[in-house]
């Protein structure tokens, strides 16, 4: 097989990159190890920054998002039972949209299929070769057959556990990582949201988040141990903990059947550089952020938007200036987002240990500062709604 850009990974990063290249007449083939059903049903992040929303609309894959997504012009922060509203649009002129990542993937897949794009699911034994030459390739198996995909460039969009990052030699790759001493118990429930906008709650028992997926489906998160056993969390215990951590005067949590639950460990991770020869990393293959800042999907979109622009310039003009700058420019955003996600995590979570009482007083002070200082609230709002893509 032969293509211009081989894309390893058929999640949102890989599919969006393929679509952006297609719009500019550049061929690509997407290789995804999971089934199409799996990638379209994975419950993942659901908060889209203003820049992400604008880009999806501009490139023709945002129609359903605009119709079914829920635009939020602010967010609620809570310390114990005191709730504070941060008005994004009032402070920044921008907003966010709540629209599940699995729905984004469905929209991308539908558009690639309509455009005749090559997306191969359930591929195995993926390996990337010769990225420091002019003729990189990807070997894989599909439908029981061993195949070779030759390309001009390879985009590694295959996530944290993918193969592309390890293609960069250890003496070239540098990894920065922080593992947090807690995880998130994620809950999906068949019940209308009890809030108009997301609630981030800092309670002495731990963090809680009330989000939503639609007018009838609510999404919740509870801080828990990173190796928490799901069997320890009955429906009754989950609702009791949510009621306690989200409690506020005059407000009531609506409850309903729980249809999904999972535990996610939390880490911050960056691998540098994002380029090695003709291999380019994008999305979770290069960086992971704590979900507190709702940045994972948006950061992947920013990566592939920049990568697509650089590849288009290379094919149109022969210039590799954009490709040469790709890693450094992406990392500027990556580290800004890492800082914000760490800050939001530090503000809202319980940190056990000998300094616990001291840490909680610091959190209280920061919460009071957000309430009293428009400058502080604006900084949070600017980072949450996201920087312009370019």
CSV table of C-alpha atoms in Angstrom, one decimal:
chain,number,residue,atom,x,y,z
A,1,UNK,CA,0.0,0.0,0.0
A,2,UNK,CA,1.1,3.6,-0.6
A,3,UNK,CA,-0.2,6.9,0.8
A,4,UNK,CA,1.2,10.3,1.6
A,5,UNK,CA,0.6,10.3,5.3
A,6,UNK,CA,0.2,7.1,7.4
A,7,UNK,CA,-1.8,7.7,10.5
A,8,UNK,CA,-1.5,5.2,13.4
A,9,UNK,CA,-4.5,5.5,15.6
A,10,UNK,CA,-8.2,6.0,14.7
A,11,UNK,CA,-9.3,8.0,17.7
A,12,UNK,CA,-10.3,11.7,17.5
A,13,UNK,CA,-6.7,12.9,16.7
A,14,UNK,CA,-6.1,10.5,13.9
A,15,UNK,CA,-9.5,10.9,12.3
A,16,UNK,CA,-9.5,14.7,12.5
A,17,UNK,CA,-6.0,14.8,11.0
A,18,UNK,CA,-7.1,12.5,8.1
A,19,UNK,CA,-10.1,14.8,7.5
A,20,UNK,CA,-8.1,18.0,7.5
A,21,UNK,CA,-5.6,16.5,5.1
A,22,UNK,CA,-8.4,15.3,2.8
A,23,UNK,CA,-9.8,18.8,2.6
A,24,UNK,CA,-6.5,19.9,1.1
A,25,UNK,CA,-6.1,17.0,-1.3
A,26,UNK,CA,-3.6,15.0,0.7
A,27,UNK,CA,-4.1,11.2,0.9
A,28,UNK,CA,-3.9,9.3,4.2
A,29,UNK,CA,-4.6,5.9,5.6
A,30,UNK,CA,-5.7,5.5,9.2
A,31,UNK,CA,-4.8,2.3,11.1
A,32,UNK,CA,-6.7,1.5,14.3
A,33,UNK,CA,-6.2,-1.6,16.4
A,34,UNK,CA,-9.7,-1.5,18.0
A,35,UNK,CA,-13.0,-2.1,16.3
A,36,UNK,CA,-15.1,0.8,15.1
A,37,UNK,CA,-17.8,0.0,17.6
A,38,UNK,CA,-15.3,0.1,20.5
A,39,UNK,CA,-13.8,3.5,19.6
A,40,UNK,CA,-17.3,5.0,19.1
A,41,UNK,CA,-18.6,3.7,22.5
A,42,UNK,CA,-15.7,4.6,24.8
A,43,UNK,CA,-17.0,7.0,27.4
A,44,UNK,CA,-14.4,9.8,27.5
A,45,UNK,CA,-14.1,13.5,27.9
A,46,UNK,CA,-17.1,15.7,27.0
A,47,UNK,CA,-15.9,19.3,27.2
A,48,UNK,CA,-14.9,21.1,24.0
A,49,UNK,CA,-13.1,24.4,24.1
A,50,UNK,CA,-14.3,27.3,22.0
A,51,UNK,CA,-11.4,26.8,19.5
A,52,UNK,CA,-12.2,23.2,19.1
A,53,UNK,CA,-15.9,24.0,18.5
A,54,UNK,CA,-15.0,26.6,15.9
A,55,UNK,CA,-12.6,24.3,14.1
A,56,UNK,CA,-15.1,21.4,13.8
A,57,UNK,CA,-17.7,23.8,12.5
A,58,UNK,CA,-15.3,25.3,9.9
A,59,UNK,CA,-14.2,22.0,8.5
A,60,UNK,CA,-17.7,20.6,8.2
A,61,UNK,CA,-18.0,18.1,11.0
A,62,UNK,CA,-19.8,20.2,13.6
A,63,UNK,CA,-23.4,20.1,12.5
A,64,UNK,CA,-24.6,17.5,15.0
A,65,UNK,CA,-22.4,19.0,17.7
A,66,UNK,CA,-24.0,22.4,17.3
A,67,UNK,CA,-27.4,20.8,17.3
A,68,UNK,CA,-27.1,18.4,20.2
A,69,UNK,CA,-24.2,19.9,22.2
A,70,UNK,CA,-24.8,21.9,25.3
A,71,UNK,CA,-23.1,25.4,25.3
A,72,UNK,CA,-22.0,26.5,28.7
A,73,UNK,CA,-21.0,30.1,29.5
A,74,UNK,CA,-19.5,29.3,32.9
A,75,UNK,CA,-18.7,26.8,35.6
A,76,UNK,CA,-19.5,26.3,39.3
A,77,UNK,CA,-16.7,25.8,41.8
A,78,UNK,CA,-17.6,24.6,45.3
A,79,UNK,CA,-15.7,24.5,48.6
A,80,UNK,CA,-17.6,22.5,51.2
A,81,UNK,CA,-21.1,23.8,50.7
A,82,UNK,CA,-20.2,27.2,49.3
A,83,UNK,CA,-20.7,27.5,45.5
A,84,UNK,CA,-19.1,30.1,43.3
A,85,UNK,CA,-19.9,30.7,39.6
A,86,UNK,CA,-17.2,31.6,37.1
A,87,UNK,CA,-18.8,33.4,34.1
A,88,UNK,CA,-16.7,32.4,31.2
A,89,UNK,CA,-18.4,34.5,28.5
A,90,UNK,CA,-18.7,37.6,30.6
A,91,UNK,CA,-14.9,37.4,31.4
A,92,UNK,CA,-13.5,36.2,28.1
A,93,UNK,CA,-16.2,36.4,25.4
A,94,UNK,CA,-15.8,32.7,24.8
A,95,UNK,CA,-17.6,29.5,26.1
A,96,UNK,CA,-17.3,25.7,26.1
A,97,UNK,CA,-19.6,23.0,24.7
A,98,UNK,CA,-20.4,19.8,26.4
A,99,UNK,CA,-20.5,17.0,23.7
A,100,UNK,CA,-19.1,13.5,24.4
A,101,UNK,CA,-15.9,12.4,22.8
A,102,UNK,CA,-17.5,9.3,21.5
A,103,UNK,CA,-20.0,11.5,19.6
A,104,UNK,CA,-17.1,13.4,18.1
A,105,UNK,CA,-15.6,10.1,16.9
A,106,UNK,CA,-18.9,9.0,15.4
A,107,UNK,CA,-19.1,12.3,13.5
A,108,UNK,CA,-15.5,11.9,12.2
A,109,UNK,CA,-16.0,8.3,11.2
A,110,UNK,CA,-19.2,9.2,9.3
A,111,UNK,CA,-17.5,12.0,7.4
A,112,UNK,CA,-14.4,9.9,6.5
A,113,UNK,CA,-16.7,7.2,5.3
A,114,UNK,CA,-18.7,9.7,3.2
A,115,UNK,CA,-15.6,11.1,1.7
A,116,UNK,CA,-14.2,7.7,0.8
A,117,UNK,CA,-11.4,7.8,3.4
A,118,UNK,CA,-9.3,4.7,4.2
A,119,UNK,CA,-9.8,3.8,7.9
A,120,UNK,CA,-8.8,0.3,8.7
A,121,UNK,CA,-10.1,-1.1,12.1
A,122,UNK,CA,-8.9,-4.1,14.0
A,123,UNK,CA,-5.4,-4.1,12.7
A,124,UNK,CA,-2.7,-5.9,14.6
A,125,UNK,CA,1.1,-6.2,14.9
A,126,UNK,CA,1.6,-2.5,14.0
A,127,UNK,CA,5.3,-1.5,13.7
A,128,UNK,CA,6.8,1.7,12.3
A,129,UNK,CA,10.0,1.6,10.3
A,130,UNK,CA,12.7,3.9,8.8
A,131,UNK,CA,11.3,7.2,10.0
A,132,UNK,CA,14.8,8.8,9.7
A,133,UNK,CA,14.8,8.1,6.0
A,134,UNK,CA,12.8,9.5,3.1
A,135,UNK,CA,10.8,6.3,2.9
A,136,UNK,CA,9.1,5.4,6.2
A,137,UNK,CA,6.7,2.6,6.4
A,138,UNK,CA,4.2,0.9,8.7
A,139,UNK,CA,3.8,-2.9,8.8
A,140,UNK,CA,0.6,-4.5,10.2
A,141,UNK,CA,-1.9,-7.3,9.8
A,142,UNK,CA,-5.5,-6.8,8.7
A,143,UNK,CA,-8.0,-9.5,8.0
A,144,UNK,CA,-5.4,-12.1,8.6
A,145,UNK,CA,-3.0,-10.7,6.0
A,146,UNK,CA,0.4,-9.1,6.6
A,147,UNK,CA,0.7,-5.7,4.8
A,148,UNK,CA,3.2,-2.8,4.4
A,149,UNK,CA,2.0,0.8,4.1
A,150,UNK,CA,4.6,3.1,2.5
A,151,UNK,CA,4.3,6.8,3.2
A,152,UNK,CA,6.0,10.2,3.1
A,153,UNK,CA,5.3,10.8,6.7
A,154,UNK,CA,3.9,8.9,9.7
A,155,UNK,CA,1.6,10.5,12.3
A,156,UNK,CA,1.5,8.7,15.7
A,157,UNK,CA,-2.0,9.3,17.1
A,158,UNK,CA,-2.2,5.9,18.8
A,159,UNK,CA,-2.6,7.0,22.4
A,160,UNK,CA,-0.6,6.5,25.6
A,161,UNK,CA,-0.2,2.8,25.1
A,162,UNK,CA,0.6,2.9,21.4
A,163,UNK,CA,3.7,1.9,19.6
A,164,UNK,CA,4.8,5.2,17.9
A,165,UNK,CA,6.3,7.0,20.9
A,166,UNK,CA,8.8,4.1,21.5
A,167,UNK,CA,10.1,4.5,17.9
A,168,UNK,CA,11.9,7.6,19.2
A,169,UNK,CA,15.2,6.3,20.6
A,170,UNK,CA,15.7,6.5,24.4
A,171,UNK,CA,18.7,8.8,24.0
A,172,UNK,CA,16.5,11.2,22.0
A,173,UNK,CA,13.3,11.0,23.9
A,174,UNK,CA,12.9,12.7,27.3
A,175,UNK,CA,9.9,11.9,29.5
A,176,UNK,CA,8.4,14.1,32.2
A,177,UNK,CA,5.8,12.5,34.5
A,178,UNK,CA,3.8,13.0,37.7
A,179,UNK,CA,1.6,10.2,39.0
A,180,UNK,CA,-1.2,11.4,41.4
A,181,UNK,CA,-2.1,9.5,44.5
A,182,UNK,CA,-5.7,9.2,43.6
A,183,UNK,CA,-8.0,8.4,40.7
A,184,UNK,CA,-11.5,9.1,39.4
A,185,UNK,CA,-14.5,6.9,39.8
A,186,UNK,CA,-16.5,7.8,36.7
A,187,UNK,CA,-20.3,7.2,36.7
A,188,UNK,CA,-22.8,7.5,33.9
A,189,UNK,CA,-26.5,7.7,35.1
A,190,UNK,CA,-29.8,7.8,33.4
A,191,UNK,CA,-31.1,10.9,35.0
A,192,UNK,CA,-31.5,14.5,34.0
A,193,UNK,CA,-28.6,16.8,35.1
A,194,UNK,CA,-29.2,18.6,38.4
A,195,UNK,CA,-27.2,21.6,37.3
A,196,UNK,CA,-27.1,24.0,34.4
A,197,UNK,CA,-23.3,24.0,34.2
A,198,UNK,CA,-20.5,21.7,35.6
A,199,UNK,CA,-19.9,21.7,39.3
A,200,UNK,CA,-16.3,21.1,40.6
A,201,UNK,CA,-16.6,20.4,44.4
A,202,UNK,CA,-13.8,20.3,47.0
A,203,UNK,CA,-15.1,18.5,50.0
A,204,UNK,CA,-13.2,17.2,53.0
A,205,UNK,CA,-14.2,13.7,51.9
A,206,UNK,CA,-12.6,14.3,48.5
A,207,UNK,CA,-13.3,15.8,45.0
A,208,UNK,CA,-16.6,15.4,43.1
A,209,UNK,CA,-17.6,16.6,39.7
A,210,UNK,CA,-21.1,16.9,38.3
A,211,UNK,CA,-21.2,16.9,34.5
A,212,UNK,CA,-23.7,15.8,31.8
A,213,UNK,CA,-23.9,14.2,28.4
A,214,UNK,CA,-27.5,15.1,27.4
A,215,UNK,CA,-30.8,16.3,28.8
A,216,UNK,CA,-31.4,12.7,30.2
A,217,UNK,CA,-27.8,11.4,30.9
A,218,UNK,CA,-25.6,12.8,33.7
A,219,UNK,CA,-21.9,12.2,34.2
A,220,UNK,CA,-20.3,12.2,37.7
A,221,UNK,CA,-16.8,11.7,39.1
A,222,UNK,CA,-15.6,10.9,42.6
A,223,UNK,CA,-12.1,11.1,43.8
A,224,UNK,CA,-11.0,7.6,44.9
A,225,UNK,CA,-7.9,5.4,45.2
A,226,UNK,CA,-6.1,4.9,41.9
A,227,UNK,CA,-6.5,1.1,42.3
A,228,UNK,CA,-10.1,1.3,43.6
A,229,UNK,CA,-12.2,-1.9,43.2
A,230,UNK,CA,-15.5,-1.3,41.5
A,231,UNK,CA,-17.1,-4.0,43.5
A,232,UNK,CA,-16.7,-1.8,46.6
A,233,UNK,CA,-19.0,0.8,45.1
A,234,UNK,CA,-22.7,-0.1,45.2
A,235,UNK,CA,-25.2,2.3,43.7
A,236,UNK,CA,-26.3,3.3,47.2
A,237,UNK,CA,-22.7,4.1,48.2
A,238,UNK,CA,-22.2,6.2,45.0
A,239,UNK,CA,-25.3,8.3,45.5
A,240,UNK,CA,-24.6,8.8,49.2
A,241,UNK,CA,-21.1,10.0,48.4
A,242,UNK,CA,-22.3,12.3,45.6
A,243,UNK,CA,-25.0,13.8,47.9
A,244,UNK,CA,-22.4,14.5,50.6
A,245,UNK,CA,-19.7,15.9,48.4
A,246,UNK,CA,-22.0,18.1,46.2
A,247,UNK,CA,-24.3,19.3,49.0
A,248,UNK,CA,-25.2,23.0,48.8
A,249,UNK,CA,-28.0,25.0,50.5
A,250,UNK,CA,-31.2,25.0,48.4
A,251,UNK,CA,-29.9,22.5,45.9
A,252,UNK,CA,-30.9,18.8,45.4
A,253,UNK,CA,-29.1,16.0,43.5
A,254,UNK,CA,-31.4,14.0,41.2
A,255,UNK,CA,-30.7,10.3,41.2
A,256,UNK,CA,-31.3,7.5,38.7
A,257,UNK,CA,-30.1,4.2,37.3
A,258,UNK,CA,-26.3,3.9,37.0
A,259,UNK,CA,-25.5,2.5,33.6
A,260,UNK,CA,-21.7,2.6,33.6
A,261,UNK,CA,-18.8,3.0,36.1
A,262,UNK,CA,-15.1,2.8,35.7
A,263,UNK,CA,-11.9,3.9,37.5
A,264,UNK,CA,-9.3,6.1,35.9
A,265,UNK,CA,-5.8,6.7,37.4
A,266,UNK,CA,-4.5,10.2,37.1
A,267,UNK,CA,-1.2,11.3,35.8
A,268,UNK,CA,0.6,14.2,34.0
A,269,UNK,CA,2.9,13.0,31.2
A,270,UNK,CA,4.9,14.7,28.4
A,271,UNK,CA,7.3,13.0,26.0
A,272,UNK,CA,9.6,15.3,24.1
A,273,UNK,CA,10.2,15.9,21.2
A,274,UNK,CA,7.0,15.4,19.3
A,275,UNK,CA,9.0,14.8,16.1
A,276,UNK,CA,11.7,12.3,15.1
A,277,UNK,CA,12.6,12.3,11.4
A,278,UNK,CA,9.4,11.8,9.5
A,279,UNK,CA,7.4,10.6,12.5
A,280,UNK,CA,5.2,13.1,14.3
A,281,UNK,CA,3.4,12.4,17.6
A,282,UNK,CA,0.0,14.0,18.4
A,283,UNK,CA,-2.5,13.7,21.2
A,284,UNK,CA,-2.2,11.1,24.0
A,285,UNK,CA,0.8,9.4,22.4
A,286,UNK,CA,2.8,12.5,23.4
A,287,UNK,CA,1.1,13.9,26.5
A,288,UNK,CA,-1.5,13.1,29.1
A,289,UNK,CA,-3.1,15.6,31.4
A,290,UNK,CA,-5.2,15.1,34.5
A,291,UNK,CA,-8.9,15.3,33.4
A,292,UNK,CA,-9.7,18.1,35.9
A,293,UNK,CA,-9.0,20.8,33.3
A,294,UNK,CA,-10.9,19.0,30.5
A,295,UNK,CA,-8.0,19.4,28.1
A,296,UNK,CA,-7.1,16.0,26.7
A,297,UNK,CA,-9.2,16.0,23.6
A,298,UNK,CA,-8.7,19.7,23.0
A,299,UNK,CA,-5.0,19.4,23.2
A,300,UNK,CA,-5.1,16.6,20.6
A,301,UNK,CA,-7.1,18.8,18.3
A,302,UNK,CA,-4.6,21.6,18.7
A,303,UNK,CA,-1.8,19.2,17.8
A,304,UNK,CA,-3.3,17.8,14.6
A,305,UNK,CA,-4.5,21.2,13.5
A,306,UNK,CA,-0.9,22.5,13.6
A,307,UNK,CA,0.4,19.3,12.0
A,308,UNK,CA,-2.1,19.4,9.2
A,309,UNK,CA,-1.2,23.0,8.4
A,310,UNK,CA,2.5,22.1,8.4
A,311,UNK,CA,2.0,19.1,6.1
A,312,UNK,CA,-0.2,21.1,3.7
A,313,UNK,CA,2.6,23.8,3.5
A,314,UNK,CA,5.2,21.1,2.8
A,315,UNK,CA,3.2,19.6,-0.1
A,316,UNK,CA,2.2,23.0,-1.5
A,317,UNK,CA,5.4,24.9,-1.3
A,318,UNK,CA,8.1,22.3,-0.4
A,319,UNK,CA,8.9,24.2,2.8
A,320,UNK,CA,9.5,22.2,5.9
A,321,UNK,CA,9.5,25.2,8.2
A,322,UNK,CA,6.2,24.3,9.8
A,323,UNK,CA,7.3,20.7,10.3
A,324,UNK,CA,10.5,21.9,11.9
A,325,UNK,CA,8.6,24.1,14.3
A,326,UNK,CA,5.9,21.6,15.1
A,327,UNK,CA,7.3,20.0,18.2
A,328,UNK,CA,8.4,23.3,19.9
A,329,UNK,CA,5.1,25.1,19.0
A,330,UNK,CA,3.0,22.3,20.3
A,331,UNK,CA,5.0,22.0,23.5
A,332,UNK,CA,4.3,25.6,24.3
A,333,UNK,CA,0.6,24.8,24.5
A,334,UNK,CA,1.2,21.4,26.2
A,335,UNK,CA,3.0,22.9,29.1
A,336,UNK,CA,0.5,25.7,29.6
A,337,UNK,CA,-2.2,23.1,29.7
A,338,UNK,CA,-0.2,20.9,32.0
A,339,UNK,CA,0.1,23.8,34.4
A,340,UNK,CA,-3.6,24.6,34.4
A,341,UNK,CA,-4.6,21.0,34.8
A,342,UNK,CA,-2.2,20.5,37.7
A,343,UNK,CA,-3.5,23.8,39.3
A,344,UNK,CA,-7.1,22.8,38.9
A,345,UNK,CA,-6.3,19.4,40.4
A,346,UNK,CA,-4.4,20.9,43.3
A,347,UNK,CA,-7.3,23.3,44.0
A,348,UNK,CA,-10.1,20.7,44.0
A,349,UNK,CA,-8.7,17.4,45.4
A,350,UNK,CA,-8.0,16.1,48.8
A,351,UNK,CA,-4.3,15.3,49.4
A,352,UNK,CA,-3.7,13.0,52.3
A,353,UNK,CA,-0.6,13.2,54.4
A,354,UNK,CA,1.0,15.1,57.2
A,355,UNK,CA,0.4,18.5,55.4
A,356,UNK,CA,-3.3,17.8,54.7
A,357,UNK,CA,-4.6,20.5,57.0
A,358,UNK,CA,-2.2,23.1,55.6
A,359,UNK,CA,-3.0,22.1,52.0
A,360,UNK,CA,-6.7,22.5,52.7
A,361,UNK,CA,-6.2,26.0,54.1
A,362,UNK,CA,-4.3,27.0,51.0
A,363,UNK,CA,-7.2,25.7,48.9
A,364,UNK,CA,-9.6,27.7,50.9
A,365,UNK,CA,-7.5,30.8,50.4
A,366,UNK,CA,-7.4,30.3,46.6
A,367,UNK,CA,-11.1,29.8,46.5
A,368,UNK,CA,-11.7,33.0,48.4
A,369,UNK,CA,-9.3,34.8,46.0
A,370,UNK,CA,-11.3,33.6,43.0
A,371,UNK,CA,-14.4,34.9,44.6
A,372,UNK,CA,-12.9,38.3,45.4
A,373,UNK,CA,-10.6,39.0,42.4
A,374,UNK,CA,-11.9,39.4,38.8
A,375,UNK,CA,-8.3,39.0,37.6
A,376,UNK,CA,-8.0,35.6,39.3
A,377,UNK,CA,-11.4,34.5,37.9
A,378,UNK,CA,-10.5,35.7,34.5
A,379,UNK,CA,-7.2,33.7,34.5
A,380,UNK,CA,-9.2,30.5,35.3
A,381,UNK,CA,-11.8,31.3,32.6
A,382,UNK,CA,-9.2,32.0,29.9
A,383,UNK,CA,-7.4,28.8,30.5
A,384,UNK,CA,-10.6,26.7,30.8
A,385,UNK,CA,-12.2,28.0,27.5
A,386,UNK,CA,-8.8,27.6,25.9
A,387,UNK,CA,-6.3,29.6,23.9
A,388,UNK,CA,-6.8,30.2,20.2
A,389,UNK,CA,-5.6,27.3,18.2
A,390,UNK,CA,-3.2,29.4,16.2
